[in-house]
Short mmCIF file of C-alpha atoms in Angstrom, two decimals:
data_model
loop_
_atom_site.label_atom_id
_atom_site.label_comp_id
_atom_site.label_asym_id
_atom_site.label_seq_id
_atom_site.Cartn_x
_atom_site.Cartn_y
_atom_site.Cartn_z
CA MET A 26 -29.78 -27.34 6.10
CA SER A 27 -33.10 -27.38 8.09
CA LYS A 28 -33.02 -23.99 9.58
CA LEU A 29 -32.18 -20.59 8.42
CA VAL A 30 -29.87 -18.42 10.65
CA PRO A 31 -30.64 -16.21 12.43
CA ILE A 32 -34.25 -16.93 13.51
CA PRO A 33 -36.33 -15.22 12.44
CA PHE A 34 -34.88 -14.88 9.17
CA ILE A 35 -36.10 -11.69 7.75
CA ILE A 36 -36.52 -10.83 3.97
CA ALA A 37 -37.58 -7.24 3.27
CA GLY A 38 -37.92 -4.66 0.48
CA PRO A 39 -40.38 -3.23 -1.99
CA CYS A 40 -43.01 -5.05 -3.90
CA SER A 41 -41.37 -3.66 -7.11
CA VAL A 42 -37.94 -2.23 -7.95
CA GLU A 43 -39.05 1.15 -9.48
CA SER A 44 -35.78 3.18 -9.82
CA PRO A 45 -32.33 3.09 -8.60
CA GLU A 46 -32.91 5.79 -6.13
CA GLN A 47 -36.15 4.00 -4.79
CA ILE A 48 -34.40 0.64 -4.32
CA MET A 49 -31.31 2.22 -2.76
CA ALA A 50 -33.34 4.31 -0.31
CA ALA A 51 -35.27 1.07 0.70
CA ALA A 52 -32.00 -0.86 1.26
CA GLU A 53 -30.49 1.78 3.37
CA GLY A 54 -33.45 2.01 5.61
CA ILE A 55 -33.89 -1.90 5.82
CA SER A 56 -30.35 -2.71 6.56
CA LYS A 57 -30.39 -0.34 9.54
CA ALA A 58 -33.16 -2.67 11.01
CA GLY A 59 -30.80 -5.66 10.89
CA VAL A 60 -32.17 -7.31 7.71
CA THR A 61 -29.71 -9.39 5.71
CA MET A 62 -31.75 -10.02 2.54
CA LEU A 63 -33.18 -7.48 0.31
CA ARG A 64 -36.26 -8.21 -1.88
CA GLY A 65 -37.54 -6.51 -4.92
CA GLY A 66 -39.80 -7.62 -7.82
CA LEU A 67 -38.54 -7.10 -11.29
CA TRP A 68 -41.34 -8.85 -13.23
CA LYS A 69 -44.77 -8.28 -11.81
CA PRO A 70 -47.64 -10.61 -13.01
CA ARG A 71 -50.69 -8.45 -13.03
CA THR A 72 -54.34 -9.54 -13.70
CA HIS A 73 -55.04 -6.83 -16.21
CA PRO A 74 -52.90 -5.50 -18.93
CA GLY A 75 -51.85 -1.87 -18.73
CA CYS A 76 -50.88 -1.97 -15.02
CA PHE A 77 -47.21 -1.50 -13.91
CA GLU A 78 -45.58 -4.90 -14.70
CA GLY A 79 -42.05 -4.17 -13.37
CA VAL A 80 -39.01 -2.74 -14.82
CA GLY A 81 -37.70 -6.20 -15.87
CA GLU A 82 -34.01 -6.81 -16.57
CA THR A 83 -33.14 -3.16 -16.12
CA GLY A 84 -33.81 -3.23 -12.55
CA ALA A 85 -31.57 -6.28 -11.93
CA ARG A 86 -28.50 -4.15 -11.71
CA TRP A 87 -30.23 -1.60 -9.36
CA LEU A 88 -31.26 -4.38 -7.08
CA ARG A 89 -27.88 -6.00 -7.09
CA ASP A 90 -25.98 -2.65 -6.58
CA ALA A 91 -28.35 -1.80 -3.77
CA GLY A 92 -27.66 -5.04 -1.94
CA ARG A 93 -23.93 -4.81 -2.25
CA ALA A 94 -23.83 -1.19 -1.18
CA THR A 95 -25.51 -2.14 2.10
CA GLY A 96 -24.17 -5.56 2.66
CA MET A 97 -27.27 -7.44 1.93
CA LYS A 98 -28.12 -10.51 -0.21
CA THR A 99 -30.65 -9.93 -2.84
CA ILE A 100 -33.66 -11.92 -4.04
CA THR A 101 -36.33 -11.45 -6.71
CA GLU A 102 -39.25 -13.33 -8.24
CA VAL A 103 -38.71 -15.64 -11.24
CA ALA A 104 -41.55 -17.10 -13.32
CA ASN A 105 -39.76 -18.84 -16.23
CA ALA A 106 -36.23 -19.99 -17.35
CA ARG A 107 -35.57 -16.67 -19.05
CA HIS A 108 -35.89 -14.92 -15.74
CA VAL A 109 -33.47 -17.25 -14.12
CA GLU A 110 -30.85 -16.53 -16.95
CA VAL A 111 -31.17 -12.80 -16.13
CA ILE A 112 -30.63 -13.10 -12.38
CA LEU A 113 -27.60 -15.35 -12.87
CA LYS A 114 -26.28 -12.82 -15.34
CA TYR A 115 -26.38 -9.98 -12.77
CA GLY A 116 -25.48 -12.01 -9.70
CA ILE A 117 -28.70 -11.86 -7.80
CA ASP A 118 -28.24 -14.13 -4.75
CA ALA A 119 -31.64 -16.01 -4.44
CA VAL A 120 -35.08 -16.27 -6.08
CA TRP A 121 -38.78 -16.84 -5.08
CA ILE A 122 -41.29 -18.63 -6.92
CA GLY A 123 -44.71 -16.69 -6.93
CA ALA A 124 -48.19 -18.02 -6.10
CA ARG A 125 -49.33 -18.13 -9.73
CA THR A 126 -46.25 -19.92 -10.89
CA THR A 127 -46.35 -22.61 -7.99
CA GLY A 128 -49.79 -23.81 -9.21
CA ASN A 129 -48.17 -24.72 -12.58
CA PRO A 130 -46.02 -27.74 -12.46
CA PHE A 131 -44.71 -27.04 -15.99
CA LEU A 132 -43.36 -23.79 -15.15
CA VAL A 133 -41.86 -25.08 -11.79
CA GLN A 134 -40.18 -27.78 -13.60
CA GLU A 135 -38.76 -25.31 -16.14
CA ILE A 136 -37.43 -23.13 -13.43
CA ALA A 137 -36.10 -26.18 -11.48
CA ASP A 138 -34.17 -27.26 -14.64
CA ALA A 139 -32.75 -23.73 -15.18
CA LEU A 140 -31.61 -23.59 -11.58
CA LYS A 141 -29.94 -27.05 -11.50
CA GLY A 142 -26.45 -26.80 -10.33
CA THR A 143 -26.56 -23.20 -9.57
CA GLY A 144 -26.61 -23.58 -5.75
CA LEU A 145 -29.02 -20.61 -5.54
CA PRO A 146 -31.50 -20.59 -2.51
CA VAL A 147 -35.26 -20.90 -3.68
CA PHE A 148 -38.17 -19.67 -1.65
CA VAL A 149 -41.45 -21.25 -2.86
CA LYS A 150 -44.66 -19.32 -2.20
CA ASN A 151 -47.90 -21.23 -1.78
CA PRO A 152 -50.33 -21.51 -4.70
CA LEU A 153 -53.34 -19.26 -5.04
CA VAL A 154 -55.60 -22.17 -4.27
CA PRO A 155 -55.66 -23.81 -0.77
CA ASP A 156 -54.21 -27.05 -2.16
CA PRO A 157 -51.36 -28.42 -0.03
CA GLU A 158 -50.32 -30.97 -2.59
CA LEU A 159 -49.55 -28.25 -5.31
CA TRP A 160 -47.32 -26.44 -2.84
CA LEU A 161 -45.65 -29.74 -1.61
CA GLY A 162 -45.15 -30.78 -5.34
CA ALA A 163 -43.48 -27.61 -6.20
CA VAL A 164 -41.17 -27.85 -3.16
CA GLU A 165 -40.32 -31.36 -4.08
CA ARG A 166 -39.47 -30.41 -7.68
CA LEU A 167 -37.09 -27.70 -6.57
CA SER A 168 -35.57 -29.74 -3.70
CA GLY A 169 -34.71 -32.43 -6.22
CA CYS A 170 -32.83 -30.18 -8.69
CA GLY A 171 -29.81 -29.50 -6.45
CA CYS A 172 -30.25 -25.76 -6.64
CA GLY A 173 -29.59 -25.00 -3.07
CA LEU A 174 -31.49 -24.18 0.07
CA VAL A 175 -35.34 -24.54 -0.44
CA CYS A 176 -37.75 -22.77 1.78
CA ALA A 177 -41.53 -22.50 1.74
CA VAL A 178 -43.33 -19.06 2.02
CA HIS A 179 -46.81 -18.79 3.25
CA ARG A 180 -48.65 -15.81 1.58
CA GLY A 181 -52.24 -16.81 2.13
CA PHE A 182 -54.98 -18.19 -0.15
CA HIS A 183 -57.67 -16.96 -2.39
CA SER A 184 -61.14 -17.66 -0.93
CA TYR A 185 -64.78 -16.87 -1.25
CA GLY A 186 -66.73 -14.68 1.12
CA GLU A 187 -65.91 -11.73 3.17
CA SER A 188 -62.68 -11.32 5.00
CA ILE A 189 -60.43 -8.72 6.54
CA TYR A 190 -57.57 -10.25 4.78
CA ARG A 191 -56.44 -9.97 1.07
CA ASN A 192 -55.63 -13.64 1.11
CA SER A 193 -56.90 -16.06 3.87
CA PRO A 194 -54.14 -17.30 6.17
CA PHE A 195 -55.54 -20.98 6.46
CA TRP A 196 -52.76 -21.50 8.86
CA GLN A 197 -53.35 -25.34 8.92
CA ILE A 198 -51.97 -25.66 5.44
CA PRO A 199 -48.41 -24.40 6.27
CA VAL A 200 -48.55 -26.34 9.43
CA GLU A 201 -49.42 -29.55 7.47
CA LEU A 202 -46.66 -28.76 5.05
CA HIS A 203 -44.09 -28.41 7.93
CA ARG A 204 -45.39 -31.69 9.56
CA ARG A 205 -44.82 -33.54 6.20
CA MET A 206 -41.57 -31.80 5.47
CA PRO A 207 -39.93 -30.85 8.73
CA GLU A 208 -36.61 -30.19 7.06
CA ILE A 209 -38.02 -27.39 4.96
CA PRO A 210 -37.86 -23.95 6.66
CA VAL A 211 -41.35 -22.03 6.52
CA LEU A 212 -41.46 -18.22 6.24
CA CYS A 213 -44.62 -16.11 6.39
CA ASP A 214 -45.40 -13.19 4.05
CA PRO A 215 -47.79 -11.04 6.16
CA SER A 216 -47.91 -8.32 3.50
CA HIS A 217 -49.90 -10.45 1.07
CA ILE A 218 -51.96 -12.17 3.51
CA GLY A 219 -53.18 -8.90 5.10
CA GLY A 220 -53.20 -6.75 2.03
CA ARG A 221 -53.17 -3.71 4.54
CA ARG A 222 -50.18 -2.31 6.38
CA ASP A 223 -52.05 -2.08 9.47
CA LEU A 224 -52.34 -5.92 9.59
CA VAL A 225 -48.70 -6.69 8.99
CA ARG A 226 -47.59 -6.60 12.61
CA SER A 227 -50.18 -8.79 14.13
CA LEU A 228 -49.83 -11.43 11.31
CA SER A 229 -46.14 -11.34 11.85
CA GLN A 230 -46.59 -12.05 15.53
CA GLN A 231 -49.09 -14.91 14.89
CA ALA A 232 -46.58 -16.57 12.41
CA MET A 233 -43.88 -16.33 15.12
CA ALA A 234 -46.31 -17.93 17.75
CA LEU A 235 -46.78 -20.76 15.43
CA GLY A 236 -43.02 -21.27 15.02
CA PHE A 237 -42.41 -19.96 11.59
CA ASP A 238 -38.73 -19.49 10.64
CA GLY A 239 -39.00 -16.08 9.39
CA LEU A 240 -40.87 -13.36 7.54
CA MET A 241 -40.95 -11.74 4.03
CA ILE A 242 -42.11 -8.24 4.38
CA GLU A 243 -42.79 -5.58 1.80
CA VAL A 244 -41.08 -2.37 2.77
CA HIS A 245 -41.08 0.90 0.61
CA PRO A 246 -39.29 4.29 1.42
CA ASP A 247 -42.64 5.99 0.52
CA PRO A 248 -45.43 3.30 0.54
CA ASP A 249 -48.31 5.51 -0.69
CA LYS A 250 -46.36 6.42 -3.95
CA ALA A 251 -45.60 2.71 -4.59
CA LEU A 252 -46.41 1.66 -8.23
CA SER A 253 -47.63 -1.62 -6.94
CA ASP A 254 -49.35 -3.11 -3.86
CA ALA A 255 -49.10 0.51 -2.14
CA ALA A 256 -51.70 -0.43 0.69
CA GLN A 257 -49.74 -3.25 2.04
CA GLN A 258 -46.25 -1.75 2.29
CA ILE A 259 -44.66 -0.39 5.34
CA THR A 260 -41.78 2.10 5.91
CA PRO A 261 -38.33 1.03 6.99
CA ALA A 262 -38.90 2.77 10.25
CA GLU A 263 -42.14 0.81 10.79
CA LEU A 264 -40.24 -2.50 9.94
CA ALA A 265 -37.69 -1.60 12.68
CA GLN A 266 -40.52 -1.04 15.13
CA LEU A 267 -42.13 -4.28 14.10
CA LEU A 268 -39.11 -6.46 14.46
CA SER A 269 -38.24 -4.95 17.78
CA SER A 270 -41.69 -5.86 19.11
CA LEU A 271 -41.80 -9.35 18.08
CA LYS A 272 -42.26 -11.91 20.89
CA MET A 273 -40.28 -15.05 20.06
CA ARG A 274 -41.05 -18.48 21.39
CA GLY A 275 -38.70 -21.61 21.40
CA ASN A 276 -39.21 -25.24 20.95
CA SER A 277 -37.03 -26.17 23.89
CA ALA A 278 -38.28 -28.53 26.51
CA PRO A 279 -40.60 -26.76 29.24
CA GLY A 280 -39.66 -26.67 32.81
CA ALA A 281 -41.08 -29.23 35.25
CA GLU A 282 -44.04 -27.08 36.41
CA ALA A 283 -44.96 -26.22 32.80
CA ALA A 284 -44.48 -29.86 31.80
CA ALA A 285 -46.89 -31.09 34.49
CA ALA A 286 -49.47 -28.47 33.66
CA LEU A 287 -49.34 -29.32 29.92
CA ASP A 288 -49.56 -33.07 30.73
CA SER A 289 -52.76 -32.53 32.70
CA LEU A 290 -54.30 -30.28 30.22
CA ARG A 291 -53.49 -32.50 27.37
CA SER A 292 -54.99 -35.46 29.17
CA ASP A 293 -58.16 -33.53 29.41
CA ILE A 294 -57.96 -32.69 25.53
CA ASP A 295 -57.52 -36.42 24.87
CA ARG A 296 -60.51 -37.44 27.02
CA ILE A 297 -62.61 -34.76 25.24
CA ASP A 298 -61.33 -35.98 21.79
CA SER A 299 -62.35 -39.45 22.55
CA SER A 300 -65.77 -38.35 23.53
CA LEU A 301 -66.13 -36.22 20.30
CA ILE A 302 -65.31 -39.32 18.18
CA ASP A 303 -68.02 -41.43 20.07
CA LEU A 304 -70.50 -38.57 19.55
CA LEU A 305 -69.64 -38.20 15.77
CA ALA A 306 -69.93 -42.02 15.27
CA GLU A 307 -73.32 -41.92 17.05
CA ARG A 308 -74.49 -38.94 14.75
CA MET A 309 -73.43 -40.74 11.63
CA LYS A 310 -75.47 -43.80 12.56
CA ILE A 311 -78.50 -41.64 13.07
CA SER A 312 -77.81 -39.89 9.84
CA GLU A 313 -77.77 -43.33 8.12
CA ALA A 314 -81.20 -44.21 9.68
CA ILE A 315 -82.53 -40.74 8.48
CA GLY A 316 -81.23 -41.86 5.02
CA GLU A 317 -83.15 -44.94 5.03
CA VAL A 318 -86.35 -43.14 6.02
CA LYS A 319 -85.89 -40.54 3.24
CA GLU A 320 -85.16 -43.32 0.58
CA LYS A 321 -88.26 -45.17 1.56
CA SER A 322 -90.37 -41.96 1.47
CA GLY A 323 -88.96 -40.72 -1.91
CA LEU A 324 -87.43 -37.76 -0.22
CA THR A 325 -84.19 -36.02 -1.47
CA VAL A 326 -81.12 -36.24 0.72
CA LEU A 327 -80.68 -32.54 1.02
CA GLN A 328 -83.47 -30.88 2.97
CA THR A 329 -82.37 -27.12 2.72
CA GLY A 330 -85.04 -25.93 5.25
CA ARG A 331 -83.84 -28.47 7.90
CA TRP A 332 -80.18 -27.52 7.17
CA ASN A 333 -80.78 -23.82 7.59
CA SER A 334 -82.49 -24.53 10.88
CA VAL A 335 -79.51 -26.65 12.14
CA LEU A 336 -76.98 -23.93 11.13
CA ALA A 337 -79.02 -21.18 12.97
CA LYS A 338 -79.34 -23.27 16.09
CA VAL A 339 -75.57 -24.10 16.26
CA ARG A 340 -74.54 -20.45 15.54
CA ALA A 341 -76.77 -19.33 18.28
CA LEU A 342 -75.16 -21.92 20.61
CA ALA A 343 -71.74 -20.79 19.66
CA GLN A 344 -72.53 -17.22 20.64
CA GLU A 345 -73.66 -18.47 24.00
CA LYS A 346 -70.49 -20.33 24.48
CA ASP A 347 -68.33 -17.53 23.13
CA LEU A 348 -67.07 -19.66 20.20
CA ASP A 349 -66.16 -18.18 16.88
CA GLU A 350 -69.25 -18.50 14.56
CA SER A 351 -67.24 -19.11 11.39
CA PHE A 352 -65.35 -21.91 13.09
CA ILE A 353 -68.66 -23.53 14.27
CA THR A 354 -70.05 -23.05 10.72
CA GLU A 355 -67.13 -24.76 9.08
CA VAL A 356 -67.28 -27.71 11.53
CA PHE A 357 -70.80 -28.24 11.05
CA ASN A 358 -70.51 -28.00 7.32
CA LEU A 359 -67.98 -30.74 7.29
CA ILE A 360 -70.31 -32.81 9.41
CA HIS A 361 -73.29 -32.14 7.08
CA ARG A 362 -71.24 -33.17 4.09
CA ALA A 363 -70.22 -36.46 5.71
CA SER A 364 -73.74 -37.04 6.73
CA MET A 365 -75.09 -36.57 3.15
CA GLU A 366 -72.38 -38.85 1.80
CA ARG A 367 -73.49 -41.47 4.29
CA GLN A 368 -77.17 -41.12 3.09
CA ILE A 369 -76.20 -41.13 -0.63
CA ASN A 370 -74.16 -44.17 -0.48
CA LYS A 371 -76.55 -46.24 1.62
#
């Protein structure tokens, strides 16, 4: 099964199951928005001890009952084989693998073994670090265990530096996963990417524009009083507004006029790409020549003053051309790294 039905497939519910009243209130509000799968965390992996770490097995019955009362399937996070035993005992319909767990192949394999033959759908969140191989490996382990439908969930990545996001989107990584495993549906978790409820709507729309198959959104009946991740949860009413405002795009063939315009523009892109390759090849040859001069003169490959000057110049040019400064900085950092490698290996 390569696609979820309907598209977009929506999973919604609170970060944590807190009480039978809380999860039931969330379920009732979410079901009115047309959502078919209710999420709720039972075990919460926290960085520091002493924080709310979930109600555990006690909440499994609450989650199950809330889902059944409102006609929704239920899903929770599992991090080990014992968690799988609990959700099977209480009849939870699906599981997701959290970011911390995805990065640990031992735990992923333990969970895959526990799920073998159950037929339960599994949703695999990306690891904390922006390593597509870790994510792909986890999906492969779970796809190979015969547990049921396996989906990937993009929840952003830890990164250094300032950002408006809790976890940087790095959209190119889920795009690469989809390129390599097109049969795997990919959902987006805008709540964990944004970390703020005011960013959830725009991130959801970006995911839809990129062709994601669905969304996993944290929804709480009273977000400000949530025991975990209060800042990023929205209300059921806000969820309904968000879903009604989403602009969907399809993968169907464009009309004749649009196809002609795309062909022309793509020809321009191909021409520019070819020129970029030629220019980069010329730049690398010059870098090699500079490396030879440095070697003969006893100079280090890295010349910090010169590199700072180059960065300042290209950032100024980026501003003039209305280009994103961080994008240009990233591109030239890659070029600089390749240039240094050429000089080191001469």
